[in-house]
Amino acid sequence: MTRPELLRVEGVTKAYPGVVANSDVSFSISQGEVHALLGENGAGKSTLVKMIYGLVKPDSGRMTLNGAAYTPAEPRAARASGVAMVFQHFSLFEALNVAENVALGMENPPPMKELASRIKAVSEEYGLPLDPARMVGDLSAGERQRVEIVRCLLQDPKLLIMDEPTSVLTPQEVDILFKTLRKLSSEGTAILYISHKLEEIRALCDEATILRRGKVVATCTPRDRSAREMAELMVGATLTPPARAGGAKGAVALEVAGLSVASPIPFGTTLKSISFKVAKGEVLGIAGVAGNGQDELLLALSGELLAAPEAVRIDGAPVGQAGPTQRRALGLVSAPEERLGHAAAPDMSLVENALLSGALRQALTRRGFIDWAKTETFAEGIIKDFDVRTPGTQVAARALSGGNLQKFVVGRELSQTPSVIVINQPTWGVDAAAAASIRQAILDRAAGGAAVVVISQDLDELLEIADSFAALNEGRLTPPRPVTGLTVDEIGLMMGGAHGMEVAHHGH
Amino acid sequence: MIRLEKRPSPSRFWQGATPVLAVVLTMIAGGLMFAALGKNPVEAIRTIFWDPLFNPQFAAYSRPQLLVKAGPLILIAVGLSLGFRAGIWNIGAEGQYIMGALFGAGVGLAFYPAEHWFIFPLMVIAGAFGGWIWAMVPAILKTRFNTNEILVSLLMVYIAQNLLASMSLGLLRNPEGGGFPGSRNLSQYPAASNPELIAGTGMHWGVIAAFVAVIAAYVLLQRHILGFHIKLAGQAPKAARFAGVNPTGLVLLCMGISGALAGLAGLFEVSGPAGQISIDFNVGYGFTAIIVAFLGRLNPIGILLAGLLMALTYIGGELAQFMLGLPAAAIQAFQGMLLFFLLAVDLLSNYRIRLGATGEAAR
């Protein structure tokens, strides 16, 4: 099968102060090809696609599109050449409706009425039904992604770049998306698909380029390789899955009963009568597509959001009205998803950030006066135990890479001999080796008798470390079930199926 | 092409060097302005910065004025800086300063002409209370009804000013003053006066209170968990919630401290340098202290230096006006330049300037 070449990237290099993001990267995509860009976090995938989309200029190297030199100065130029991109983080206005959001992303939007009918036509043609008049704030994450995709499709792209598109989707929604992408590819649109989910890539992609530390380490045909082989190419080492101790469960340490609270976040999700119990030594995994109440649940458990006194109990004591400090005193630690600004103060040093949540349990103050030497020792301990890569403890938190800060934040909480642990997205943005060590640390705490709640959008992660499994869907939690014996289909249904879009592909 | 690049961490060198650089730049730009006005720039700058302290003819009068003027500025600014650090904007220190003077003077005058050792300490407490209660109004309105403390505290200034006028004409007017507005002179009432402690220095209890406040604020911010929480709440409010900081408590605390310190400054002023409650009681410190707080980078030591520098430019500016005939507007412009350059070069501590071609397209 020889299709005409669409995009060729040759010897592209891009360096940032202190790090070479891309070094002599070359690959090519043919028309209608679904090409995977594989690599760990920090391997240079994002930088590479930003160059193709005109957000970043390469230091050296060249790109050609349809044989002609391609040097987009800005995304507008890239779009004009037929390159479109769907970002991992959506750029949508929640207070505007679908059609208005689409119009904002177009150079010369047609009149609203015409645009609305075109949105309807295109979205139905590709099996992604959308109501142009709905407010984006009311849409699920999967539906929001459809708005982004439809916005790209209206421009009739020759190359569609998708950055981690499935991280916000349920398994059923992933199937629908893949059907759409296959249809696009059969019509000649090339797709550059960025992911680190290997089974997806095997199912969808024709070719794969694997990046490691900014360099192309391999190109392969995903269907001919096993997921394990590709993972080892990505990481450059053999992987060992974390070991489960599987010890006996103790008494209930954290009990949530009928927890209902309104969200403090605009367009947030109200928690509706959430109930679950976690015993000592148990890991409860809570899955769900982003924006279904994960942030609110963490706030309600950490004590930043107060609820009815009896709604949350730690070791039997009602703490619904207790703030974060009182809950920490009872042994509960928590790690929010947003690292910079919530879990850590960006402009403060790592020592100060160690004090932020560690002051009480680590006894870092005496009559209110801070023991800086002891705090420094605590910070150094976290850095050493969790392999945080930093020039020192006096560095501002914002100077750390996302993955390193994540290791620091999770490490800070796990180092406080907690009896109850609540973590949202423990390994978000962390490379595979570090993710494995964070998971291992969580399992070790559980084996030591801590009750653990892990909220995550990474199903593989949850299935790997959780004993029981529940899913958040529009602020409601399904009853927890033991992980053993759960099928992916069942999990998908617990997560809310395809949010009412099962009909989407019946016609095809 | 000039480009700014954010530093990974703020530069310690530039944090120390920027104030010096700013003063040098102000001298150059101010010198050019004075030259354009037809004055000798070297002489003008010497008159502003040097003569008040070292000229044998003026120093005897000017030098004590430095502490007299800097004392209340520093005392108020230190209090304000704690709130500003936490993102709590008390703009009404002027009103709290006036109320501290009224409460303190009121207590003192109530005892007139008795002589007891406890009168002055009681006045100090009353002064702090007066400022505190005036700051509690915007604080409680903010925590209970989510009103904007900037507006409320500012409006409370106008109420305080009218109260001041009413008091000096009515309740607190000197019965033996022959009908002139203004209270009895507290500096002539030993039990209630705040005298110059060391002759010829300008040192009075208010200046000592200012120095104590600087040290206490420094310790609070560097060593105490409360100071840490204040900084945290200002830099990352969500992280402060996560750390267990109670936002309501913090608003009440910061507004309370800044109000009480402003009230103290008012009390020390009315019982010392000013001497009496009057319609034109030495006002303006409460607003100038906001500038001093920012000039000092909201850092207690910085505020100490900024307060002294600000006082110096006021005293030197007055001297330049009557010695060289410089217009008052030129002096104000000069002071404005100082503020401008201080804030402008502050950029260097967080950014580095890069010259040459851009490596990356703007996003």
CSV table of C-alpha atoms in Angstrom, one decimal, chain A residues 14 16-17 50 54-57 59 73 302-305 324-325 328 334-336 338 341-348 352-353 355-357 359 365 367-372 394-396 398-399 412-413, chain B residues 5-12 85 216 219-246 349-352 354 358-363:
chain,number,residue,atom,x,y,z
A,14,LYS,CA,14.4,22.0,19.5
A,16,TYR,CA,14.9,24.8,25.8
A,17,PRO,CA,17.2,26.1,28.5
A,50,LYS,CA,3.6,22.0,18.6
A,54,GLY,CA,3.1,26.3,14.4
A,55,LEU,CA,3.1,27.0,18.2
A,56,VAL,CA,6.9,26.5,18.5
A,57,LYS,CA,9.6,27.1,15.9
A,59,ASP,CA,15.9,25.4,16.1
A,73,ALA,CA,4.8,30.8,11.8
A,302,SER,CA,-9.7,16.5,52.7
A,303,GLY,CA,-11.8,18.9,54.7
A,304,GLU,CA,-11.6,21.8,52.3
A,305,LEU,CA,-15.3,21.4,51.6
A,324,PRO,CA,-8.2,20.0,56.9
A,325,THR,CA,-6.0,20.5,60.0
A,328,ARG,CA,-4.8,15.5,59.4
A,334,SER,CA,-4.7,14.0,50.7
A,335,ALA,CA,-3.1,14.9,47.4
A,336,PRO,CA,-5.2,17.0,45.1
A,338,GLU,CA,-3.8,20.3,40.6
A,341,GLY,CA,-1.5,26.3,43.2
A,342,HIS,CA,-3.4,23.7,45.1
A,343,ALA,CA,-1.2,20.9,46.4
A,344,ALA,CA,1.9,23.3,46.2
A,345,ALA,CA,2.5,27.0,46.2
A,346,PRO,CA,4.3,27.8,43.0
A,347,ASP,CA,6.7,30.5,44.2
A,348,MET,CA,7.6,28.9,47.5
A,352,GLU,CA,8.2,25.7,52.5
A,353,ASN,CA,6.0,23.4,50.5
A,355,LEU,CA,5.8,22.6,55.7
A,356,LEU,CA,2.5,23.4,53.9
A,357,SER,CA,0.8,20.1,54.7
A,359,ALA,CA,3.5,21.0,59.8
A,365,THR,CA,6.4,23.7,64.7
A,367,ARG,CA,4.3,26.7,69.9
A,368,GLY,CA,3.8,28.0,66.4
A,369,PHE,CA,7.4,28.7,65.7
A,370,ILE,CA,8.7,26.9,62.7
A,371,ASP,CA,11.6,24.5,63.1
A,372,TRP,CA,13.2,25.2,59.7
A,394,GLN,CA,15.5,25.9,48.1
A,395,VAL,CA,14.2,25.7,44.6
A,396,ALA,CA,10.7,27.2,43.9
A,398,ARG,CA,7.3,26.0,39.9
A,399,ALA,CA,10.8,25.3,38.7
A,412,ARG,CA,5.1,14.5,51.1
A,413,GLU,CA,1.7,13.0,51.9
B,5,GLU,CA,12.5,35.7,30.3
B,6,LYS,CA,11.1,34.5,33.6
B,7,ARG,CA,13.7,33.2,36.1
B,8,PRO,CA,13.1,29.8,37.5
B,9,SER,CA,13.6,31.3,41.0
B,10,PRO,CA,13.7,34.9,42.0
B,11,SER,CA,17.3,36.3,41.9
B,12,ARG,CA,18.6,37.1,45.4
B,85,ARG,CA,0.9,39.7,51.9
B,216,ALA,CA,7.9,41.4,65.5
B,219,VAL,CA,10.0,37.1,63.3
B,220,LEU,CA,6.3,36.4,62.4
B,221,LEU,CA,7.0,36.1,58.7
B,222,GLN,CA,10.3,34.2,58.9
B,223,ARG,CA,9.8,31.9,61.9
B,224,HIS,CA,6.1,31.6,62.8
B,225,ILE,CA,3.5,29.3,61.1
B,226,LEU,CA,1.0,32.2,61.2
B,227,GLY,CA,3.4,34.3,59.0
B,228,PHE,CA,3.8,31.3,56.7
B,229,HIS,CA,0.0,31.1,56.4
B,230,ILE,CA,-0.2,34.8,55.6
B,231,LYS,CA,2.3,34.4,52.8
B,232,LEU,CA,0.6,31.2,51.6
B,233,ALA,CA,-2.8,32.8,51.5
B,234,GLY,CA,-1.6,35.6,49.4
B,235,GLN,CA,0.4,33.5,46.9
B,236,ALA,CA,-1.8,30.5,46.5
B,237,PRO,CA,-5.3,30.8,48.1
B,238,LYS,CA,-6.3,27.3,47.2
B,239,ALA,CA,-3.1,25.9,48.6
B,240,ALA,CA,-3.8,27.8,51.8
B,241,ARG,CA,-7.2,26.2,52.1
B,242,PHE,CA,-5.5,22.8,51.5
B,243,ALA,CA,-3.0,23.6,54.3
B,244,GLY,CA,-5.9,24.3,56.7
B,245,VAL,CA,-5.8,28.1,56.8
B,246,ASN,CA,-9.2,29.5,57.8
B,349,SER,CA,14.4,40.0,40.3
B,350,ASN,CA,11.8,37.8,38.6
B,351,TYR,CA,12.8,38.2,34.9
B,352,ARG,CA,16.1,38.4,33.1
B,354,ARG,CA,17.6,38.9,26.8
B,358,THR,CA,13.8,35.4,19.5
B,359,GLY,CA,14.3,31.6,19.7
B,360,GLU,CA,10.6,30.8,19.9
B,361,ALA,CA,7.5,32.4,18.4
B,362,ALA,CA,5.2,34.1,20.8
B,363,ARG,CA,2.3,32.0,21.8
